[in-house]
Amino acid sequence: MGYLKTTPNRDGYFGEYGGAMLPPPLEPHFKEIREAYERISKSADFIAELRLIRKHFQGRPTPISYLKNMSGRLGGAQIYAKREDLNHTGAHKLNHCMGEGLLAKFMGKKKLMAETGAGQHGVALATAAAYFGMECEIHMGEIDIAKEAPNVTRMKLLGATVVPVGFGGRSLKEAVDSAFGSYIEQADKALFAIGSVVGPHPFPMIVRDFQHIVGVESREQFLEMTGDLPDMVAACVGGGSNAMGLFSGFIDDEGVSLHGVEPLGTSSKLGDHAATITYGEDGDIHGFHTLVLKDENGEPAPVHTIASGLDYPGVGPEHAYLHKIGKVNYTAADDKEALAAFYASSREEGIIPALESAHALAFAMREAPKNPGKSILINMSGRGDKDIDYVTETFGFGDES
Ligand SMILES: *Cc1c(COP(=O)(O)O)cnc(C)c1O
């Protein structure tokens, strides 16, 4: 229990990373959020309502599945998956969105606002807004809008306003800039609900706390299933929320090694990947200090990965810290490995994974043969329905290799 109670510090620092570098007009609003969260998140009323939502609306707890066929074929470590793809709306993001929506309700706010990359955060937040009877405004890059059309349709059906972002790289980074601009105008009635463990304090902490349920359930379920803790725990890292959720359940367990898997895209050349911890350097992005992929001018670099939910040139400050202190090992899997995992999981296990989650599974497939007698638990952070058209139209059905 030690780690989570003491990290971050009162100012939102994980070691040297994190903090809140805000334009002055936003400062009072973030102070309001910080103070409200401290008070509300500890109140029995809030906790009781969140538990009810988890169980009766989200469908938690989600199970852990033993990936029997893949484990057998790979012939080494046994692979297990925490099934966040079975969480309502099909990904782990609803865990923090329902928490953020409930926080907004307790704060008397009428609107939820955010950016979205793959559209998963937008769908999850629009779902929360519908549940709580609030307005919802989602900013999304035009490239992502084209790539993730079904999620745009879902957001609109759920009653959200989708604002297309057409400047710069027209992807997640620009969507964050655009959403913050709009929030400054309406911060009195709206809560900005950040979609990962990124952004200025207190969001990296708030989002981690709301994702903690994944780790808590996983630890209990794995013990019950196998009588032991997993040897290795792995999750994909974009901003890092699904990874922090899972890791936080095992962070005080010395015998469990934690592994974050970044997207290596098409190559290790700047611009071809989004492996921020592996190749980034210290810097500031979107109001906090962390590791950043920078271009020659020191600005956040363009990034690429097949998984648009991992498409971000920064990373949550807690991951930068856990990397620095050596508590978590970070590695990367490229587009090809992720695709191979996508096809394998679909065909051998009957689980079509999100391309993001396929990065975590790619890590397990790489490590399993080298670790006989061990167990690996990955976070199946979301389902791949959103990716099937893109994957099959671009790469076929995976039977030619
Ligand atoms: C958004 C998303 C991710 C990446 O977000 P993190 O904050 O890094 O967890 C991973 N998997 C799925 C399915 C997603 O939708």
Short mmCIF file of C-alpha atoms and ligand atoms in Angstrom, two decimals:
data_model
loop_
_atom_site.label_atom_id
_atom_site.label_comp_id
_atom_site.label_asym_id
_atom_site.label_seq_id
_atom_site.Cartn_x
_atom_site.Cartn_y
_atom_site.Cartn_z
CA MET A 1 0.00 0.00 0.00
CA GLY A 2 2.95 2.27 0.55
CA TYR A 3 3.64 3.47 -2.95
CA LEU A 4 0.18 4.73 -3.92
CA LYS A 5 -0.32 6.61 -0.66
CA THR A 6 2.91 8.57 -1.07
CA THR A 7 3.06 9.14 -4.84
CA PRO A 8 2.64 11.76 -6.26
CA ASN A 9 3.55 14.38 -3.65
CA ARG A 10 1.17 17.22 -2.73
CA ASP A 11 2.22 19.28 -5.74
CA GLY A 12 1.62 16.44 -8.15
CA TYR A 13 5.24 15.39 -8.67
CA PHE A 14 6.35 11.85 -9.29
CA GLY A 15 10.00 12.43 -8.50
CA GLU A 16 10.93 15.22 -10.90
CA TYR A 17 8.05 14.51 -13.31
CA GLY A 18 4.50 15.86 -13.33
CA GLY A 19 3.39 19.14 -11.81
CA ALA A 20 0.97 21.64 -13.29
CA MET A 21 2.19 24.36 -15.66
CA LEU A 22 -1.02 26.21 -16.41
CA PRO A 23 -1.99 29.40 -18.16
CA PRO A 24 -3.10 31.77 -15.36
CA PRO A 25 -6.82 31.70 -16.32
CA LEU A 26 -6.86 27.93 -15.74
CA GLU A 27 -5.16 27.98 -12.34
CA PRO A 28 -8.26 28.62 -10.20
CA HIS A 29 -10.16 25.90 -12.07
CA PHE A 30 -7.47 23.29 -11.50
CA LYS A 31 -7.28 24.32 -7.85
CA GLU A 32 -11.04 23.77 -7.64
CA ILE A 33 -10.70 20.30 -9.21
CA ARG A 34 -7.81 19.38 -6.90
CA GLU A 35 -9.62 20.40 -3.74
CA ALA A 36 -12.92 18.88 -4.83
CA TYR A 37 -11.23 15.58 -5.67
CA GLU A 38 -9.43 15.37 -2.33
CA ARG A 39 -12.67 15.84 -0.44
CA ILE A 40 -15.15 14.01 -2.67
CA SER A 41 -13.06 10.94 -3.49
CA LYS A 42 -12.85 10.09 0.21
CA SER A 43 -16.57 10.51 0.90
CA ALA A 44 -18.60 7.37 1.51
CA ASP A 45 -21.42 8.68 -0.72
CA PHE A 46 -19.09 9.04 -3.69
CA ILE A 47 -17.45 5.66 -3.12
CA ALA A 48 -20.79 3.87 -2.73
CA GLU A 49 -22.21 5.39 -5.91
CA LEU A 50 -19.06 4.58 -7.90
CA ARG A 51 -19.21 0.95 -6.73
CA LEU A 52 -22.81 0.69 -7.85
CA ILE A 53 -21.91 2.10 -11.27
CA ARG A 54 -18.97 -0.29 -11.65
CA LYS A 55 -21.15 -3.29 -10.97
CA HIS A 56 -24.52 -2.47 -12.50
CA PHE A 57 -23.64 -0.18 -15.41
CA GLN A 58 -20.09 -1.11 -16.45
CA GLY A 59 -20.45 -4.82 -15.78
CA ARG A 60 -17.46 -5.14 -13.48
CA PRO A 61 -15.60 -7.14 -12.40
CA THR A 62 -14.25 -8.08 -15.81
CA PRO A 63 -12.75 -11.58 -15.91
CA ILE A 64 -9.21 -12.81 -16.42
CA SER A 65 -8.95 -15.30 -19.28
CA TYR A 66 -6.23 -17.92 -19.59
CA LEU A 67 -4.96 -17.82 -23.19
CA LYS A 68 -4.67 -21.58 -23.36
CA ASN A 69 -4.12 -22.13 -27.06
CA MET A 70 -1.48 -19.47 -27.52
CA SER A 71 0.31 -20.52 -24.33
CA GLY A 72 0.34 -24.10 -25.59
CA ARG A 73 1.64 -23.19 -29.03
CA LEU A 74 4.34 -20.83 -27.78
CA GLY A 75 5.48 -23.43 -25.27
CA GLY A 76 6.85 -21.39 -22.40
CA ALA A 77 5.21 -19.05 -19.94
CA GLN A 78 1.45 -19.28 -19.41
CA ILE A 79 -0.33 -16.18 -20.71
CA TYR A 80 -3.36 -14.60 -19.07
CA ALA A 81 -5.39 -11.54 -20.07
CA LYS A 82 -7.37 -9.12 -17.93
CA ARG A 83 -10.45 -8.58 -20.06
CA GLU A 84 -11.01 -4.82 -20.13
CA ASP A 85 -12.38 -5.40 -23.63
CA LEU A 86 -15.47 -6.70 -21.80
CA ASN A 87 -15.92 -3.47 -19.85
CA HIS A 88 -18.98 -1.56 -21.17
CA THR A 89 -18.05 0.42 -24.33
CA GLY A 90 -15.24 -2.05 -24.99
CA ALA A 91 -12.19 -0.57 -23.31
CA HIS A 92 -10.69 0.35 -19.95
CA LYS A 93 -11.40 4.05 -20.51
CA LEU A 94 -14.91 3.89 -19.06
CA ASN A 95 -13.27 3.23 -15.68
CA HIS A 96 -11.94 6.78 -15.44
CA CYS A 97 -14.75 8.40 -17.42
CA MET A 98 -17.43 7.21 -15.00
CA GLY A 99 -15.24 8.39 -12.14
CA GLU A 100 -14.73 11.78 -13.78
CA GLY A 101 -18.44 12.07 -14.57
CA LEU A 102 -19.36 11.28 -10.99
CA LEU A 103 -16.82 13.83 -9.77
CA ALA A 104 -18.41 16.42 -12.10
CA LYS A 105 -21.83 15.56 -10.67
CA PHE A 106 -20.61 16.00 -7.08
CA MET A 107 -19.01 19.34 -8.14
CA GLY A 108 -22.30 20.57 -9.66
CA LYS A 109 -20.96 20.71 -13.24
CA LYS A 110 -23.26 20.40 -16.25
CA LYS A 111 -20.83 19.43 -18.99
CA LEU A 112 -17.95 17.05 -19.72
CA MET A 113 -15.22 18.02 -22.20
CA ALA A 114 -12.25 16.19 -23.66
CA GLU A 115 -9.95 15.35 -26.52
CA THR A 116 -9.89 11.89 -28.07
CA GLY A 117 -7.44 9.91 -30.24
CA ALA A 118 -8.84 6.56 -31.33
CA GLY A 119 -12.25 7.81 -30.26
CA GLN A 120 -12.39 5.38 -27.34
CA HIS A 121 -12.07 8.12 -24.71
CA GLY A 122 -14.68 10.21 -26.53
CA VAL A 123 -17.12 7.29 -26.62
CA ALA A 124 -16.49 6.49 -22.97
CA LEU A 125 -16.92 10.11 -21.90
CA ALA A 126 -20.04 10.57 -24.05
CA THR A 127 -21.40 7.43 -22.38
CA ALA A 128 -20.69 8.90 -18.94
CA ALA A 129 -22.28 12.22 -19.93
CA ALA A 130 -25.43 10.43 -21.15
CA TYR A 131 -25.57 8.41 -17.90
CA PHE A 132 -25.27 11.52 -15.73
CA GLY A 133 -27.53 13.66 -17.96
CA MET A 134 -24.75 16.11 -18.86
CA GLU A 135 -23.66 17.84 -22.06
CA CYS A 136 -20.53 16.56 -23.77
CA GLU A 137 -18.02 18.23 -26.15
CA ILE A 138 -15.27 16.12 -27.75
CA HIS A 139 -12.33 17.42 -29.82
CA MET A 140 -10.86 14.99 -32.35
CA GLY A 141 -8.20 15.23 -35.09
CA GLU A 142 -9.52 14.92 -38.66
CA ILE A 143 -7.18 12.01 -39.40
CA ASP A 144 -8.55 10.08 -36.47
CA ILE A 145 -12.13 11.00 -37.42
CA ALA A 146 -11.56 9.38 -40.82
CA LYS A 147 -9.85 6.32 -39.38
CA GLU A 148 -12.27 5.71 -36.52
CA ALA A 149 -15.61 6.60 -38.14
CA PRO A 150 -17.73 4.14 -36.10
CA ASN A 151 -16.60 5.79 -32.86
CA VAL A 152 -17.61 9.20 -34.24
CA THR A 153 -21.06 7.81 -34.99
CA ARG A 154 -21.26 6.37 -31.48
CA MET A 155 -20.36 9.69 -29.85
CA LYS A 156 -23.03 11.48 -31.87
CA LEU A 157 -25.64 8.84 -31.02
CA LEU A 158 -24.72 9.28 -27.37
CA GLY A 159 -25.53 12.96 -27.70
CA ALA A 160 -22.01 14.44 -27.79
CA THR A 161 -20.83 17.32 -29.98
CA VAL A 162 -17.73 16.25 -31.95
CA VAL A 163 -15.41 19.15 -32.86
CA PRO A 164 -13.06 18.28 -35.78
CA VAL A 165 -9.47 19.55 -35.42
CA GLY A 166 -7.83 20.41 -38.73
CA PHE A 167 -4.49 22.02 -37.87
CA GLY A 168 -0.99 20.57 -37.55
CA GLY A 169 -0.81 16.77 -37.62
CA ARG A 170 -4.63 16.64 -37.20
CA SER A 171 -4.30 13.94 -34.52
CA LEU A 172 -4.34 13.52 -30.74
CA LYS A 173 -1.80 16.20 -29.84
CA GLU A 174 -3.69 18.90 -31.72
CA ALA A 175 -7.00 17.67 -30.28
CA VAL A 176 -5.61 18.28 -26.77
CA ASP A 177 -4.61 21.86 -27.68
CA SER A 178 -8.01 22.57 -29.22
CA ALA A 179 -9.97 21.08 -26.31
CA PHE A 180 -8.02 23.10 -23.73
CA GLY A 181 -8.69 26.29 -25.69
CA SER A 182 -12.41 25.67 -25.62
CA TYR A 183 -12.40 24.66 -21.95
CA ILE A 184 -10.89 27.99 -20.87
CA GLU A 185 -14.08 29.65 -22.17
CA GLN A 186 -16.47 27.51 -20.15
CA ALA A 187 -14.61 26.17 -17.13
CA ASP A 188 -17.27 27.41 -14.73
CA LYS A 189 -19.88 24.93 -15.87
CA ALA A 190 -17.68 22.20 -17.40
CA LEU A 191 -15.22 19.61 -16.15
CA PHE A 192 -12.31 18.79 -18.42
CA ALA A 193 -11.95 15.01 -18.31
CA ILE A 194 -8.50 14.02 -19.47
CA GLY A 195 -8.37 10.65 -21.21
CA SER A 196 -5.21 9.19 -19.72
CA VAL A 197 -2.70 9.60 -16.89
CA VAL A 198 -1.39 12.77 -18.55
CA GLY A 199 -1.98 16.51 -18.30
CA PRO A 200 -1.45 18.85 -15.36
CA HIS A 201 -1.86 17.67 -11.75
CA PRO A 202 -4.25 16.33 -10.46
CA PHE A 203 -5.23 14.36 -13.61
CA PRO A 204 -2.40 11.81 -13.70
CA MET A 205 -3.34 10.92 -10.11
CA ILE A 206 -7.13 11.06 -10.58
CA VAL A 207 -7.09 8.88 -13.70
CA ARG A 208 -4.73 6.39 -12.07
CA ASP A 209 -6.93 6.20 -8.99
CA PHE A 210 -10.01 5.51 -11.13
CA GLN A 211 -8.10 2.84 -13.09
CA HIS A 212 -6.80 1.23 -9.90
CA ILE A 213 -9.88 -1.03 -9.92
CA VAL A 214 -8.25 -2.99 -12.79
CA GLY A 215 -5.22 -3.83 -10.67
CA VAL A 216 -7.22 -4.55 -7.53
CA GLU A 217 -9.50 -6.99 -9.33
CA SER A 218 -6.61 -8.56 -11.24
CA ARG A 219 -4.57 -9.29 -8.12
CA GLU A 220 -7.51 -10.93 -6.36
CA GLN A 221 -8.64 -12.87 -9.42
CA PHE A 222 -5.18 -14.11 -10.33
CA LEU A 223 -4.58 -15.34 -6.78
CA GLU A 224 -7.92 -17.08 -6.76
CA MET A 225 -7.36 -18.63 -10.19
CA THR A 226 -3.80 -19.87 -9.71
CA GLY A 227 -3.01 -19.62 -5.99
CA ASP A 228 -0.15 -17.27 -6.76
CA LEU A 229 0.67 -13.85 -8.17
CA PRO A 230 1.78 -13.52 -11.82
CA ASP A 231 5.54 -13.38 -12.45
CA MET A 232 5.23 -10.71 -15.12
CA VAL A 233 2.55 -8.08 -15.67
CA ALA A 234 2.44 -6.17 -18.96
CA ALA A 235 0.37 -3.45 -20.58
CA CYS A 236 0.64 -1.16 -23.58
CA VAL A 237 1.59 2.45 -22.88
CA GLY A 238 0.28 5.40 -24.82
CA GLY A 239 -0.47 8.00 -22.16
CA GLY A 240 -0.34 5.08 -19.78
CA SER A 241 -3.71 4.77 -18.02
CA ASN A 242 -4.48 1.11 -18.62
CA ALA A 243 -0.91 0.27 -17.63
CA MET A 244 -1.09 2.32 -14.41
CA GLY A 245 -4.41 0.68 -13.57
CA LEU A 246 -2.97 -2.80 -13.86
CA PHE A 247 0.46 -2.00 -12.41
CA SER A 248 -1.02 -0.24 -9.38
CA GLY A 249 -2.45 -3.56 -8.18
CA PHE A 250 1.04 -5.13 -8.03
CA ILE A 251 3.32 -2.19 -7.38
CA ASP A 252 4.14 -3.19 -3.80
CA ASP A 253 4.68 -6.86 -4.74
CA GLU A 254 8.44 -7.33 -4.99
CA GLY A 255 8.19 -10.65 -6.85
CA VAL A 256 6.10 -9.29 -9.74
CA SER A 257 7.96 -7.63 -12.62
CA LEU A 258 6.11 -4.84 -14.41
CA HIS A 259 6.47 -4.19 -18.14
CA GLY A 260 5.23 -1.25 -20.20
CA VAL A 261 5.05 -1.80 -23.95
CA GLU A 262 5.38 1.22 -26.22
CA PRO A 263 4.50 1.39 -29.93
CA LEU A 264 7.56 1.17 -32.17
CA GLY A 265 5.52 1.87 -35.31
CA THR A 266 7.43 1.16 -38.52
CA SER A 267 10.98 1.88 -37.28
CA SER A 268 13.07 3.48 -34.55
CA LYS A 269 13.54 6.62 -36.67
CA LEU A 270 11.99 9.79 -35.20
CA GLY A 271 8.54 10.19 -36.74
CA ASP A 272 8.06 6.46 -37.38
CA HIS A 273 7.08 5.49 -33.82
CA ALA A 274 5.60 6.75 -30.55
CA ALA A 275 7.99 5.04 -28.12
CA THR A 276 8.41 8.04 -25.84
CA ILE A 277 10.12 6.41 -22.88
CA THR A 278 12.43 4.34 -25.07
CA TYR A 279 13.60 7.27 -27.23
CA GLY A 280 12.37 10.50 -25.58
CA GLU A 281 14.09 13.10 -23.45
CA ASP A 282 13.03 15.29 -20.53
CA GLY A 283 10.67 18.07 -21.54
CA ASP A 284 7.30 19.75 -21.04
CA ILE A 285 4.13 18.95 -22.92
CA HIS A 286 0.50 20.00 -22.28
CA GLY A 287 1.21 21.48 -18.88
CA PHE A 288 3.41 18.87 -17.21
CA HIS A 289 7.03 17.70 -17.09
CA THR A 290 7.77 14.26 -18.49
CA LEU A 291 9.62 12.43 -21.25
CA VAL A 292 8.86 13.80 -24.71
CA LEU A 293 9.72 12.89 -28.29
CA LYS A 294 11.10 16.14 -29.69
CA ASP A 295 11.89 17.32 -33.20
CA GLU A 296 15.03 19.29 -34.13
CA ASN A 297 13.43 22.50 -32.76
CA GLY A 298 12.63 20.94 -29.41
CA GLU A 299 8.91 20.79 -30.21
CA PRO A 300 6.83 17.60 -29.73
CA ALA A 301 7.64 15.43 -32.77
CA PRO A 302 5.18 13.83 -35.17
CA VAL A 303 4.56 10.22 -34.20
CA HIS A 304 3.29 7.09 -35.91
CA THR A 305 1.78 3.83 -34.78
CA ILE A 306 -0.83 1.51 -36.19
CA ALA A 307 -2.75 2.00 -32.92
CA SER A 308 -4.12 5.53 -32.87
CA GLY A 309 -4.83 5.31 -29.11
CA LEU A 310 -1.05 5.12 -28.52
CA ASP A 311 -0.28 8.02 -30.84
CA TYR A 312 1.17 10.62 -28.43
CA PRO A 313 4.66 12.19 -28.24
CA GLY A 314 4.52 12.41 -24.43
CA VAL A 315 3.77 9.92 -21.66
CA GLY A 316 2.22 10.05 -18.19
CA PRO A 317 4.69 11.51 -15.66
CA GLU A 318 4.32 8.50 -13.39
CA HIS A 319 5.69 6.26 -16.14
CA ALA A 320 8.65 8.59 -16.66
CA TYR A 321 9.27 8.28 -12.91
CA LEU A 322 8.81 4.50 -12.72
CA HIS A 323 11.23 4.21 -15.62
CA LYS A 324 13.77 6.45 -13.90
CA ILE A 325 13.70 4.52 -10.62
CA GLY A 326 13.77 1.21 -12.49
CA LYS A 327 10.53 -0.06 -10.96
CA VAL A 328 8.96 -0.78 -14.37
CA ASN A 329 10.75 -2.10 -17.47
CA TYR A 330 9.79 -0.34 -20.68
CA THR A 331 10.16 -1.93 -24.06
CA ALA A 332 8.56 -1.51 -27.46
CA ALA A 333 6.70 -3.61 -30.03
CA ASP A 334 6.36 -2.53 -33.65
CA ASP A 335 3.34 -2.48 -35.97
CA LYS A 336 4.19 -5.90 -37.41
CA GLU A 337 4.43 -7.58 -34.01
CA ALA A 338 1.18 -5.95 -32.92
CA LEU A 339 -0.56 -7.17 -36.08
CA ALA A 340 0.75 -10.70 -35.56
CA ALA A 341 -0.65 -10.63 -32.03
CA PHE A 342 -3.95 -9.20 -33.33
CA TYR A 343 -4.37 -12.09 -35.77
CA ALA A 344 -3.16 -14.75 -33.32
CA SER A 345 -5.50 -13.70 -30.53
CA SER A 346 -8.44 -13.53 -32.94
CA ARG A 347 -7.86 -16.91 -34.54
CA GLU A 348 -6.49 -18.90 -31.62
CA GLU A 349 -8.36 -17.46 -28.67
CA GLY A 350 -11.57 -16.00 -30.13
CA ILE A 351 -10.65 -12.56 -28.82
CA ILE A 352 -10.24 -9.73 -31.35
CA PRO A 353 -8.03 -7.29 -29.46
CA ALA A 354 -7.69 -3.55 -29.95
CA LEU A 355 -4.49 -2.78 -31.87
CA GLU A 356 -3.32 -0.96 -28.72
CA SER A 357 -3.78 -4.06 -26.55
CA ALA A 358 -2.14 -6.18 -29.26
CA HIS A 359 1.15 -4.46 -28.32
CA ALA A 360 0.93 -5.94 -24.81
CA LEU A 361 0.12 -9.33 -26.23
CA ALA A 362 3.04 -9.04 -28.68
CA PHE A 363 5.30 -8.60 -25.66
CA ALA A 364 3.87 -11.75 -24.05
CA MET A 365 4.38 -13.69 -27.30
CA ARG A 366 8.00 -12.55 -27.43
CA GLU A 367 8.69 -13.35 -23.77
CA ALA A 368 6.72 -16.58 -23.32
CA PRO A 369 9.18 -18.92 -25.08
CA LYS A 370 12.05 -17.46 -23.00
CA ASN A 371 10.25 -17.94 -19.68
CA PRO A 372 9.10 -21.53 -19.16
CA GLY A 373 7.44 -22.15 -15.81
CA LYS A 374 6.42 -18.48 -15.48
CA SER A 375 3.12 -16.66 -15.86
CA ILE A 376 2.45 -13.43 -17.73
CA LEU A 377 -0.65 -11.32 -17.16
CA ILE A 378 -1.39 -8.72 -19.83
CA ASN A 379 -4.04 -6.06 -19.93
CA MET A 380 -6.43 -6.65 -22.82
CA SER A 381 -7.23 -2.96 -22.63
CA GLY A 382 -9.91 -3.00 -25.31
CA ARG A 383 -11.66 -4.91 -28.05
CA GLY A 384 -10.68 -4.65 -31.70
CA ASP A 385 -14.06 -4.13 -33.35
CA LYS A 386 -13.06 -0.53 -34.07
CA ASP A 387 -9.97 -1.78 -35.95
CA ILE A 388 -11.30 -4.64 -38.07
CA ASP A 389 -12.11 -2.65 -41.23
CA TYR A 390 -8.79 -0.84 -41.20
CA VAL A 391 -6.78 -3.99 -40.54
CA THR A 392 -8.48 -6.26 -43.07
CA GLU A 393 -8.61 -3.64 -45.83
CA THR A 394 -4.95 -2.73 -45.34
CA PHE A 395 -3.37 -6.03 -44.34
CA GLY A 396 -5.87 -8.78 -45.15
CA PHE A 397 -6.80 -11.63 -42.85
CA GLY A 398 -3.36 -12.58 -41.61
CA ASP A 399 -3.18 -15.97 -43.31
CA GLU A 400 -0.34 -15.27 -45.74
CA SER A 401 2.52 -15.36 -43.22
C1 LIG B 1 -6.80 4.63 -25.47
C2 LIG B 1 -6.43 3.23 -25.44
C3 LIG B 1 -5.18 2.83 -24.98
C4 LIG B 1 -4.09 3.79 -24.63
O1 LIG B 1 -4.35 4.58 -23.52
P1 LIG B 1 -3.51 4.44 -22.19
O2 LIG B 1 -3.86 5.66 -21.45
O3 LIG B 1 -2.06 4.36 -22.57
O4 LIG B 1 -3.98 3.20 -21.54
C5 LIG B 1 -4.92 1.48 -24.89
N1 LIG B 1 -5.83 0.56 -25.26
C6 LIG B 1 -7.05 0.91 -25.71
C7 LIG B 1 -8.00 -0.15 -26.09
C8 LIG B 1 -7.39 2.25 -25.81
O5 LIG B 1 -8.59 2.58 -26.27
#
